[in-house]
XYZ file of C-alpha atoms in Angstrom:
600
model
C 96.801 92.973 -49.958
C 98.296 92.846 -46.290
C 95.692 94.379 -43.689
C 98.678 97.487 -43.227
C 97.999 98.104 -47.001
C 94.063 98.698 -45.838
C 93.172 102.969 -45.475
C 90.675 101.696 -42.707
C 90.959 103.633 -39.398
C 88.170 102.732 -36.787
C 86.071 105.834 -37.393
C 85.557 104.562 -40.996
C 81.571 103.480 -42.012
C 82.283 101.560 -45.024
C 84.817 100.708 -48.108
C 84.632 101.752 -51.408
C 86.047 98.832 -53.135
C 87.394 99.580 -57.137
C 88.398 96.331 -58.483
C 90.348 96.820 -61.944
C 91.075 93.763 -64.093
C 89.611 95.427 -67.107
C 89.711 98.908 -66.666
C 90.006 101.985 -64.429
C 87.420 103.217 -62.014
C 87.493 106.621 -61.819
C 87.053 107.118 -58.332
C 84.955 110.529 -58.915
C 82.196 108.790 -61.156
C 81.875 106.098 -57.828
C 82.042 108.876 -55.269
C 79.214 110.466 -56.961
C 77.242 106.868 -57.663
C 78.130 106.789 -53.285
C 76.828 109.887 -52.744
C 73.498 109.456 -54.425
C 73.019 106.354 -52.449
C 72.754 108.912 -49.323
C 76.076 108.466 -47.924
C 78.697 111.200 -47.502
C 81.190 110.592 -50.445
C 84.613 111.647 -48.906
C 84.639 111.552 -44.891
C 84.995 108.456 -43.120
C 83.874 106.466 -46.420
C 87.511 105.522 -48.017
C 88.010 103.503 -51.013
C 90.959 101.107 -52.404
C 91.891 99.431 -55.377
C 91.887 95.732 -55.676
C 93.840 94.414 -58.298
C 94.758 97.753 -60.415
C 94.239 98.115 -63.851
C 97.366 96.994 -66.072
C 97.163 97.050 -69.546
C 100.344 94.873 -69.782
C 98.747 91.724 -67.645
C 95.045 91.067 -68.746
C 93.837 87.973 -66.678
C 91.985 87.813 -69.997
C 94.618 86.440 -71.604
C 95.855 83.448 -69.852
C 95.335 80.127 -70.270
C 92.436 78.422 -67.784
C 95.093 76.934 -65.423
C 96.716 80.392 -65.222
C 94.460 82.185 -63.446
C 94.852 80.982 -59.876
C 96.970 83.865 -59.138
C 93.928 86.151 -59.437
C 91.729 84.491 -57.367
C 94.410 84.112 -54.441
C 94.346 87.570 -54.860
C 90.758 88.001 -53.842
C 91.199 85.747 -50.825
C 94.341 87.314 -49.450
C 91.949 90.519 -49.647
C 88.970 89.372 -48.074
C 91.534 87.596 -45.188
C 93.770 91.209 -44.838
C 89.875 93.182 -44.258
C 89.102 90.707 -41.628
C 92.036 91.100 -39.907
C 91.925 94.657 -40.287
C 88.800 94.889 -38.872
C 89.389 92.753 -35.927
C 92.302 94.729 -34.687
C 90.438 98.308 -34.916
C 87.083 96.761 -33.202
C 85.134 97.175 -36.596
C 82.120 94.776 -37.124
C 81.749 93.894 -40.830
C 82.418 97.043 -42.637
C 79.369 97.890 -45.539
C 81.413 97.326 -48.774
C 80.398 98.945 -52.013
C 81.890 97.144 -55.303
C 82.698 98.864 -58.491
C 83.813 96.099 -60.690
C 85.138 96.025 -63.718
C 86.981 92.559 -64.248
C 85.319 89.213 -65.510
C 82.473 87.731 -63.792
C 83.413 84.568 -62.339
C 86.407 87.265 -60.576
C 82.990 89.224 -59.226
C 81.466 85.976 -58.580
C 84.582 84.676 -56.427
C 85.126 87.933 -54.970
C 82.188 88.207 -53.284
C 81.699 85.173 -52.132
C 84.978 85.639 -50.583
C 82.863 88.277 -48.246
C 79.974 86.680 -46.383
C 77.807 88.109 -43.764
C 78.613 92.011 -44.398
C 76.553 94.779 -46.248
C 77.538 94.931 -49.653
C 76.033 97.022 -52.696
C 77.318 95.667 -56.498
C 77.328 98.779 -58.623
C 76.755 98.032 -62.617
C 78.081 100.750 -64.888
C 75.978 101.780 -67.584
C 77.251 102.395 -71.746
C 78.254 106.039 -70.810
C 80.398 105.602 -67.793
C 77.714 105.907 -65.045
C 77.280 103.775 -62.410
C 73.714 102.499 -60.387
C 73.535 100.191 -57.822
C 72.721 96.780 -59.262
C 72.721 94.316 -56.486
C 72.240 95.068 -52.271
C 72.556 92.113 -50.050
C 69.844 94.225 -47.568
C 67.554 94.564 -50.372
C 64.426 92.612 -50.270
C 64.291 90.331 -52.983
C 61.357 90.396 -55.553
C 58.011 88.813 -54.797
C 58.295 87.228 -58.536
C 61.161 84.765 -59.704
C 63.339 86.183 -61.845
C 64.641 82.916 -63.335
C 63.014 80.341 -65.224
C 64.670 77.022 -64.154
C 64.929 74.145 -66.609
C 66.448 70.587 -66.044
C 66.211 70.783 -62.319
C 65.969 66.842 -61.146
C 62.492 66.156 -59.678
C 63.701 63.110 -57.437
C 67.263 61.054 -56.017
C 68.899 60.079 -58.779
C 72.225 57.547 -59.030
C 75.602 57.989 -60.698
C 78.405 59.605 -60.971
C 79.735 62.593 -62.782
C 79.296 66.038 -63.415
C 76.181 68.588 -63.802
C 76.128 71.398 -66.661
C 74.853 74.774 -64.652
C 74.274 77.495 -67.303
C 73.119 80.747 -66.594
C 72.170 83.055 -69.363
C 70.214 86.193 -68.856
C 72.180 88.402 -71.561
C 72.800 86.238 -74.446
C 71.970 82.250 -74.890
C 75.221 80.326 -74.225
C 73.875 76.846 -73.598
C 74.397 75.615 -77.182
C 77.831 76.537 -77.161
C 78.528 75.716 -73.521
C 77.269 72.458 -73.453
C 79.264 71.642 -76.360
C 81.723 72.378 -74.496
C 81.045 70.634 -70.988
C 79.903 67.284 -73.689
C 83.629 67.205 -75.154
C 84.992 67.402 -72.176
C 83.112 64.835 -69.946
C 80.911 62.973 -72.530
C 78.636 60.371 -70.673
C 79.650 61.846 -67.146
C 77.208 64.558 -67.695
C 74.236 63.949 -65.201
C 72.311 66.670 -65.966
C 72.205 70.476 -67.760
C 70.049 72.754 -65.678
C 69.797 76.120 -67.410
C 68.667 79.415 -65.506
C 67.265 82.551 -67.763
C 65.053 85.495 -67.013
C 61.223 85.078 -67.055
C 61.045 88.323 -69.460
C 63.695 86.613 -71.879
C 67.304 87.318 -72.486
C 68.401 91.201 -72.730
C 71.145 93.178 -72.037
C 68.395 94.975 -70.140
C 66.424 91.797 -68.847
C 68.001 92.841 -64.677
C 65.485 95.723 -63.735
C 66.426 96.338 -59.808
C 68.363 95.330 -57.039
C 65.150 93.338 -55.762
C 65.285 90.929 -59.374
C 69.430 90.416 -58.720
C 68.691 89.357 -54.755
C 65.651 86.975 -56.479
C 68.070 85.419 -58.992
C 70.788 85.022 -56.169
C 67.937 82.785 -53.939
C 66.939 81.317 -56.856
C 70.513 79.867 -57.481
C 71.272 78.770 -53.934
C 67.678 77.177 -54.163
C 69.044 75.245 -57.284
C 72.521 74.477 -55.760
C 71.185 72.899 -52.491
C 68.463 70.918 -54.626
C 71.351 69.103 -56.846
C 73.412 68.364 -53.241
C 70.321 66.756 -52.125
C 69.342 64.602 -55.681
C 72.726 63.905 -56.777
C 74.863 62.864 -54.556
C 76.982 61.277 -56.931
C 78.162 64.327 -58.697
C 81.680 64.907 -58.184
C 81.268 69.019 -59.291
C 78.834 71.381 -60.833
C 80.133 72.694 -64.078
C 79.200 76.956 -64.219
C 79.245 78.726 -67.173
C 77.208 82.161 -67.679
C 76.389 85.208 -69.194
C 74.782 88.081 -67.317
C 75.807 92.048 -66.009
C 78.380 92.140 -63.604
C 75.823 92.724 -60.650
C 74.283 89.094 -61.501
C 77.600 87.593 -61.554
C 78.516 89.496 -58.083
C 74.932 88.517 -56.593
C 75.341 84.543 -57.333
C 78.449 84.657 -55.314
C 76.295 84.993 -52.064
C 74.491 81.627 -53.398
C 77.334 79.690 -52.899
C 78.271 77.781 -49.478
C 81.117 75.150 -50.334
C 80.443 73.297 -47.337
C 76.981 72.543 -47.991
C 76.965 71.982 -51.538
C 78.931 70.189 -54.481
C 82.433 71.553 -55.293
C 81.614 74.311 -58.220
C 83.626 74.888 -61.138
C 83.832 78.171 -62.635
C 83.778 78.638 -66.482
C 85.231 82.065 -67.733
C 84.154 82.253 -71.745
C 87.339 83.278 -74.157
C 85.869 85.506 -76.772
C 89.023 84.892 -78.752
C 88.914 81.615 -78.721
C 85.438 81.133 -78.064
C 85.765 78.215 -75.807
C 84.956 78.151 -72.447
C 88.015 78.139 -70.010
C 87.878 76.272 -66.436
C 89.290 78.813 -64.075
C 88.657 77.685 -60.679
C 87.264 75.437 -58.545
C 85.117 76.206 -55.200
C 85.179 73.505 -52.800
C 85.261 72.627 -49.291
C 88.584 72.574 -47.268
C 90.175 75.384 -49.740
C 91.710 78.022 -47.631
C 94.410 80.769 -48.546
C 97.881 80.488 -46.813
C 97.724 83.196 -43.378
C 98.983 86.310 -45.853
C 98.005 88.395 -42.536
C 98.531 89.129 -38.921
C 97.054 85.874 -36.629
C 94.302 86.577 -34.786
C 94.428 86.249 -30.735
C 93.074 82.897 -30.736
C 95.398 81.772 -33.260
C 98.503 83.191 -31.584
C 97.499 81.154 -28.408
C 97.163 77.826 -30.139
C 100.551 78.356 -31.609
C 102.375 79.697 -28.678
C 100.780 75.880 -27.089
C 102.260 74.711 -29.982
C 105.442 76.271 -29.982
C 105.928 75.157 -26.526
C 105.457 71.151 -27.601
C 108.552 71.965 -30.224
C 110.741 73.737 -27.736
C 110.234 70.142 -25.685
C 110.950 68.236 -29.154
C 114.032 70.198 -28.938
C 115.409 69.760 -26.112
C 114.940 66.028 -26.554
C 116.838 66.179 -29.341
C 120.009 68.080 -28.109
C 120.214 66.348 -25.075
C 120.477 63.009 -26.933
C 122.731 64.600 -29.294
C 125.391 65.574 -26.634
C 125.600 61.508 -26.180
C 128.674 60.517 -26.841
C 127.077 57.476 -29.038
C 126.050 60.379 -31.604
C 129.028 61.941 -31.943
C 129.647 61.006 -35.406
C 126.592 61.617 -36.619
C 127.228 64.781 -35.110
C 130.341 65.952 -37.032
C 128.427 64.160 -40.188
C 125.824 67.151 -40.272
C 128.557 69.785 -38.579
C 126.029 70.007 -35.809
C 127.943 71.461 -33.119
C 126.803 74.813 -33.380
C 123.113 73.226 -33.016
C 123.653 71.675 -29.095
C 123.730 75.352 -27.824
C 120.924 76.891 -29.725
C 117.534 78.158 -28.799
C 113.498 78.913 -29.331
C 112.304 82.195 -29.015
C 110.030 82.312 -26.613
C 107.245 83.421 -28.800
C 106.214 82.824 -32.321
C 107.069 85.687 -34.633
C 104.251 87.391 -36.190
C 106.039 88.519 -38.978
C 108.566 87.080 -41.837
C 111.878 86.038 -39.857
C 115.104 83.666 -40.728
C 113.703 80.069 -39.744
C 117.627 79.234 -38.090
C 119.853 81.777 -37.226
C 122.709 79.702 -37.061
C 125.324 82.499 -36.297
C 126.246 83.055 -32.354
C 124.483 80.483 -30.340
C 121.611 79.831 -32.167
C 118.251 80.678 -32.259
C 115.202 79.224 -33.920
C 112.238 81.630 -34.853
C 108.776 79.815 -35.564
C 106.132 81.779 -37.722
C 102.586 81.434 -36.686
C 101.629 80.330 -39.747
C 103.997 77.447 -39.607
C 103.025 76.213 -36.248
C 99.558 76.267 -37.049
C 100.740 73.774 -39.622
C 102.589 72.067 -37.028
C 99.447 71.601 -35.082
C 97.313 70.255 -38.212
C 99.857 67.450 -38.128
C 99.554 66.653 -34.648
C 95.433 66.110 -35.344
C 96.681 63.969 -38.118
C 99.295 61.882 -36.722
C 100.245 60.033 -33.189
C 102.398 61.829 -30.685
C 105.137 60.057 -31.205
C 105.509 60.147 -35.222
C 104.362 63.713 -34.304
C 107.463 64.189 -32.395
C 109.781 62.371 -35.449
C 108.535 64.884 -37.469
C 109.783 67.738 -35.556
C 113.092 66.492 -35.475
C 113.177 65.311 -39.354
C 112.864 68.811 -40.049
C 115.497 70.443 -37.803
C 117.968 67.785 -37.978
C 117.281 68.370 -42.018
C 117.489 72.310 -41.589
C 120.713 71.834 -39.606
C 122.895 69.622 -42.246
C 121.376 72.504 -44.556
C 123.601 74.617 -42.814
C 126.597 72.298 -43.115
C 125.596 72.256 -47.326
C 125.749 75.798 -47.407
C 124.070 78.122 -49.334
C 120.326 76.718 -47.990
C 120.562 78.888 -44.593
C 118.117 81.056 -43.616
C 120.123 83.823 -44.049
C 120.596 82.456 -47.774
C 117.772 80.402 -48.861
C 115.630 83.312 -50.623
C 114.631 82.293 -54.042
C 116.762 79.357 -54.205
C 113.831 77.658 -56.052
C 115.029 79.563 -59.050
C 117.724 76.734 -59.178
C 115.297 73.684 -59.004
C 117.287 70.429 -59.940
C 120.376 71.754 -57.960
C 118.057 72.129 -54.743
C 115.972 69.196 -55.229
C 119.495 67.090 -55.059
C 120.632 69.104 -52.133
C 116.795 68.835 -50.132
C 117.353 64.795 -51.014
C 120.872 64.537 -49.227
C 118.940 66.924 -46.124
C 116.171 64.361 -45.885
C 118.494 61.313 -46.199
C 120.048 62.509 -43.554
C 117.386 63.314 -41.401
C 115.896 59.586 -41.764
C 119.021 57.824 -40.918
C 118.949 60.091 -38.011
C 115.776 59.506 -37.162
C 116.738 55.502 -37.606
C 119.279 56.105 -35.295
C 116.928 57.859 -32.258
C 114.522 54.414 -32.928
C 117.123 51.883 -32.295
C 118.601 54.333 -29.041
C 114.831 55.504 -27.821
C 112.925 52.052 -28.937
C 115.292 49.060 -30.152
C 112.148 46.726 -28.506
C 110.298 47.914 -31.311
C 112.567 48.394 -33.933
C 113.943 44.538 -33.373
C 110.344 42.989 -33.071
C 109.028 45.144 -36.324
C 112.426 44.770 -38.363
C 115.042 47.720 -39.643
C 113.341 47.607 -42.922
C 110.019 48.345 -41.523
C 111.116 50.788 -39.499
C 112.798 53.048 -41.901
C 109.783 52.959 -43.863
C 107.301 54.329 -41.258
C 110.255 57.385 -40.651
C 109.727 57.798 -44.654
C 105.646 58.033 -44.104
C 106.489 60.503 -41.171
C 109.267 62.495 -43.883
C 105.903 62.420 -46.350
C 103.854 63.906 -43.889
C 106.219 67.026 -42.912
C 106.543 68.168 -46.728
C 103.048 68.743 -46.552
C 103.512 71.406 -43.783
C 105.353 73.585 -46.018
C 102.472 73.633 -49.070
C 100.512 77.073 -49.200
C 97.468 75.753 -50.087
C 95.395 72.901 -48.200
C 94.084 70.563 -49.620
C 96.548 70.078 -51.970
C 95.415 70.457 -55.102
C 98.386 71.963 -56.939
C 102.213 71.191 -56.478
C 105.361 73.452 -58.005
C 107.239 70.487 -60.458
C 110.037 70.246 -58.165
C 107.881 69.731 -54.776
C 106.188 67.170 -56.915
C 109.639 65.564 -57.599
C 110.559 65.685 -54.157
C 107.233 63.728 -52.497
C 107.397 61.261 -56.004
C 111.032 60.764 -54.297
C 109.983 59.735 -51.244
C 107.005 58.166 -52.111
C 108.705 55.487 -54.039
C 111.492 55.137 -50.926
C 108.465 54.755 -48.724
C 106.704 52.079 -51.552
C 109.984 50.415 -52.437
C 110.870 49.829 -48.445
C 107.326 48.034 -48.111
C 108.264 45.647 -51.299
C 111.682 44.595 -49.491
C 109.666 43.887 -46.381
C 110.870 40.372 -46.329
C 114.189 41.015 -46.631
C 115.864 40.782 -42.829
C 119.385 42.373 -42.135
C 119.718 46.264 -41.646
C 117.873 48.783 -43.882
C 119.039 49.637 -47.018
C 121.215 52.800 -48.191
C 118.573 55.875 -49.368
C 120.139 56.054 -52.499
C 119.308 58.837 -54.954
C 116.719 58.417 -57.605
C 115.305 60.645 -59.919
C 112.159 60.875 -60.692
C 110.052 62.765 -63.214
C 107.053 62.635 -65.580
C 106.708 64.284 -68.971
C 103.585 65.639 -70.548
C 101.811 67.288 -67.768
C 100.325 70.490 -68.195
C 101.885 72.819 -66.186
C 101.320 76.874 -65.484
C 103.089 79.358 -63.733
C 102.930 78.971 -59.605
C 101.125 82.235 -58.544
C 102.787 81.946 -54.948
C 106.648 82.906 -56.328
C 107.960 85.810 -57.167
C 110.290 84.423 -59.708
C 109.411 82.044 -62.436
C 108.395 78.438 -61.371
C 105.899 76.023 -63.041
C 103.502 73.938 -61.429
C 101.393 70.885 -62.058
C 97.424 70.758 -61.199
C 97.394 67.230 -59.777
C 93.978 66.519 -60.317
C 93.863 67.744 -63.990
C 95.383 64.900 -65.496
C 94.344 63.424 -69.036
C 95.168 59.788 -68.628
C 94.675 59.941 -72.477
C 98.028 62.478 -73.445
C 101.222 61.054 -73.821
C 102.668 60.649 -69.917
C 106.199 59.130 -69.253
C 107.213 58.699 -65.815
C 110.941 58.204 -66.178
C 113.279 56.709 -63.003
C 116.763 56.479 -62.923
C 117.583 54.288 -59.591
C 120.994 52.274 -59.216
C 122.183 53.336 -62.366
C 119.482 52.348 -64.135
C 116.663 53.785 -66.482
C 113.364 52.825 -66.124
C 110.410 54.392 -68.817
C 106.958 53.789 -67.498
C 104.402 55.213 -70.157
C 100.791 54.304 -68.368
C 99.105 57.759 -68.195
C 96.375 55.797 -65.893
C 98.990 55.404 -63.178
C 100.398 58.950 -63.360
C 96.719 60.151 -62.985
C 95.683 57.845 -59.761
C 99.317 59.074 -57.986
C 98.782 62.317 -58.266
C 95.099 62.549 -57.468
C 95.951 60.153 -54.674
C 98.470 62.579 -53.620
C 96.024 65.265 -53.942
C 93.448 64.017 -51.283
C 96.146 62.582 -49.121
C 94.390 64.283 -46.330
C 90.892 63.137 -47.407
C 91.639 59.828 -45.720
C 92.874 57.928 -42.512
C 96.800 58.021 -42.785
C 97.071 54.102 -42.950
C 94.423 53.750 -45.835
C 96.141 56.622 -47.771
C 99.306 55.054 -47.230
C 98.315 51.805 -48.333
C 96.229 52.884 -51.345
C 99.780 54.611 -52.544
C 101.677 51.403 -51.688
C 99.426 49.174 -54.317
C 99.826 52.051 -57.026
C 103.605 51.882 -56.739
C 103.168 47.803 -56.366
C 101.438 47.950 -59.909
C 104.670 50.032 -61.004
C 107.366 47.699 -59.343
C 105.207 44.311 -60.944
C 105.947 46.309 -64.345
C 109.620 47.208 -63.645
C 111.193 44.367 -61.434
C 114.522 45.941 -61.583
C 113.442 48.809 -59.452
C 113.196 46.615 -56.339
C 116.257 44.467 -56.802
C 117.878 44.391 -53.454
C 121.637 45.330 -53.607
């Protein structure tokens, strides 16, 4: 939901919030529920729908990994409200939730929406609705939970801990059974939450009990970080009312406490489904306007590329480069421009027509700027011109313009062979500006060398691009494209000792059969992607290359696993130790397959 969407004006006092996975809210039932509550029910109180109700698409329904889509949803909300709010002067609007969608949604949801008044509304058998949960309410004098398992004292290992709260219904039989077949001995613990009273449908009395249970949970959460530091994730499953569910989602603080997975419970299939994962780091893409600060830091940051590109032309012009000139039809490119400002909304990257102009989004540039923390100014600078040299010979391909490029994922393999020819391109450019710019150093380090650290700096640009960071999910063909490079980037470092000029970038294809895959909830059109850090080394994995005309079938899941959760917390480490933990993976590959690093 973009802020626009938002029926906020700056005389309004607070949001009625109908959230609809499972059913309608009739808006008259929560006016009423509103109005009981002492506020005025229809002026300057406005409500909106989050998610509406569609019969057609239950979340329900989907497999575990399917699900992302729905909570991007909530945090594109909770971002567009923000926004909103900043840009009518509101502080924090009070938010009152009618929910009627599954409770790790609720859970999610609301911890999507820290520090602002919020009242949970639980709707009885008969349609009526009473408030259930106030984050102003005092909590109860009394626990509410009984807590079992807790750990009394610092213990070692590694793993995961079981987290089940049941306050309708017990679940822990069935979802430990379920946490035990999937991580076996990596279980450090099972802590299990339930009411004092006992389990009821009717065991939550007040608001007061639900703000209890939501301190007692935090309480719990922090104790684990502090005991087990070893655990890699705490493992949620639970059965309570909705209000519960929305109450525990104020418990949770991902930067102070282990990543949390959430486990929504298929009644059909009566397993327990992992949904989602709440961790540190995990932000939605900027789905709204920037805010002021933000627009400042990319207008610095748009001013750093402008320089990058004028760099660029300049040596261009050179008569040295004229071939590779009329080798990407760049011409038209020597007498283009950036805007002067970065464009707030959705424009065409490089309008190529006329004389040229480039148009950088905020959002991209703030990207830009992430890279600059990561990298050094110069490699910083390679970057930049990577990607326009590779958006240029785009043009010269045809059919990958700005003006053309929308939805041209729906074509995969045929884009994923024209990106490769871009980026070839780009890094014999790039090549090219070393031995003009810094032949000292490309002579003492070696051509080979050299190409190799333009690959690392080709690695690091595709990450720019991704919509979520960290990455923890790639479409297949993105995943293709960085496998692609990585093993360039791997393969370059095994032919180290060769001396003489670099090698040709020669196509290879690269792809691995057997992952699960699920549809990517950031397309509008049908695309599949790959969790990279939900990997079964155990299922049958092939990686299959085809390099130099040959075929090479690698079928050690272990590897596939390692790449792809290396490639997942890239950003996790320094740049050289990432690099070089991806080098030895692929050097374990090439002492398999010999052939693959046969110099021509």
């Amino acid at each position: 939901m973009r802020n626009t969407e938002l029926p906020i004006s700056p005389r309004t006092q607070a949001l009625i919030l109908c959230y609809e996975h499972d059913r309608p809210v009739i808006e008259d039932a929560v006016r009423q529920a509103v109005l009981r509550e002492g506020k005025e029910g229809y002026r300057d109180v406005v409500s909106a729908v989050l998610h509406p109700y569609d019969a057609q698409q239950s979340v329900r329904a989907l497999r575990g990994e399917d699900w992302a889509g729905a909570f991007l949803e909530n945090e594109r909300f909770a971002n567009a409200l923000v926004q909103k709010e900043k840009e009518l002067g509101l502080d924090h609007l009070p938010i009152y939730l009618f929910g009627c969608a599954p409770l790790v949604l609720l859970m999610h949801l609301v911890s999507c929406l820290p520090r602002r008044p919020l009242r949970v509304y639980q709707q009885s058998g008969d349609g009526a609705w009473s408030l259930g949960y106030s984050r102003t309410h005092v909590p109860s004098s009394e626990d509410f939970f009984v807590v079992e398992g807790l750990p009394a004292a610092k213990q070692g290992g590694r793993g995961q801990v079981a987290l089940i709260v049941e306050v309708t219904r017990s679940i822990r039989d069935s979802a430990l059974a379920e946490f035990q077949k999937r991580h076996g001995t990596e279980l450090l613990a099972t802590v299990c939450l339930r009411p004092a009273r006992g389990m009821s449908p009717t065991a939550l009395r007040d608001p007061g009990e639900a703000a209890r249970a939501a301190e007692q949970l935090r309480e719990v959460l922090d104790v684990l970080h502090a005991r087990l530091a070893g655990a890699e994730s705490v493992l949620l499953a639970m059965d309570c009312p909705s209000s519960i569910a929305a109450a525990l989602g104020t418990a949770v603080n991902v930067n102070t406490q282990h990543p949390l997975w959430l486990h929504h419970f298929d009644a059909d299939r009566t397993l327990y489904l992992r949904v989602h994962e709440m961790r540190a780091g995990r932000a939605a893409p900027l789905a709204t306007e920037p805010t002021q600060a933000q627009f400042i830091e990319a207008t610095k940051v748009l001013g750093e590329v402008r320089r990058v590109h004028q760099e660029l032309v300049a040596w261009m012009r050179e008569p040295a480069q004229e071939e590779l000139l009329d080798s990407i039809d760049g011409k038209a490119f020597l007498s283009s421009t950036i805007e002067d400002s970065p464009a707030t909304t959705p424009a065409p990257l490089y309008r190529h027509i006329g004389k040229g102009k480039w148009s950088f989004e905020v959002g991209m540039l703030l990207g830009l700027k992430k890279l600059r923390d990561r990298v050094d100014t110069e490699d910083w600078r390679e970057c930049v011109r990577l990607f326009m040299v590779h958006e240029v010979f785009h043009v010269h391909q045809g059919g990958l313009t700005s003006y053309t490029s929308r939805g041209v994922g729906r074509t995969g393999f045929v884009l994923e062979a024209a990106d490769f020819d871009a980026d070839a391109v780009a890094i014999e450019a790039a090549l090219a500006w070393r031995k003009a710019k810094r032949s000292g150093d490309v002579s003492s380090d070696g051509e080979i060398p050299t190409m190799e650290a333009i690959v690392w700096n080709a690695v690091e640009s595709l990450r720019v691009f991704e919509p979520e960071r960290p990455i923890r999910a790639l479409s297949e063909r993105r995943l293709r494209r960085y496998l692609i490079w990585l093993f360039h980037a791997c393969r370059l470092h095994a032919l180290a000792r060769e001396s003489g000029a670099a090698p040709s970038l020669e196509r290879v294809t690269v792809e691995i059969a057997g992952l699960k895959t699920s549809p990517d909830p950031f397309e509008t059109y049908s695309q599949q992607r790959v969790n990279l850090l939900d990997v079964d080394p155990g299922e049958e994995l092939v990686t299959g290359i085809y390099f130099q005309r040959k075929l090479v079938r690698d079928t050690d899941g272990r590897w596939v696993a390692r790449v792809l959760e290396a490639l997942s917390r890239w950003e996790e480490h320094p740049r050289e130790d990432a690099q070089e933990g991806m080098r030895r993976l692929f050097e374990e590959l090439f002492s398999r397959r010999r052939e693959l690093i046969q110099p021509r």
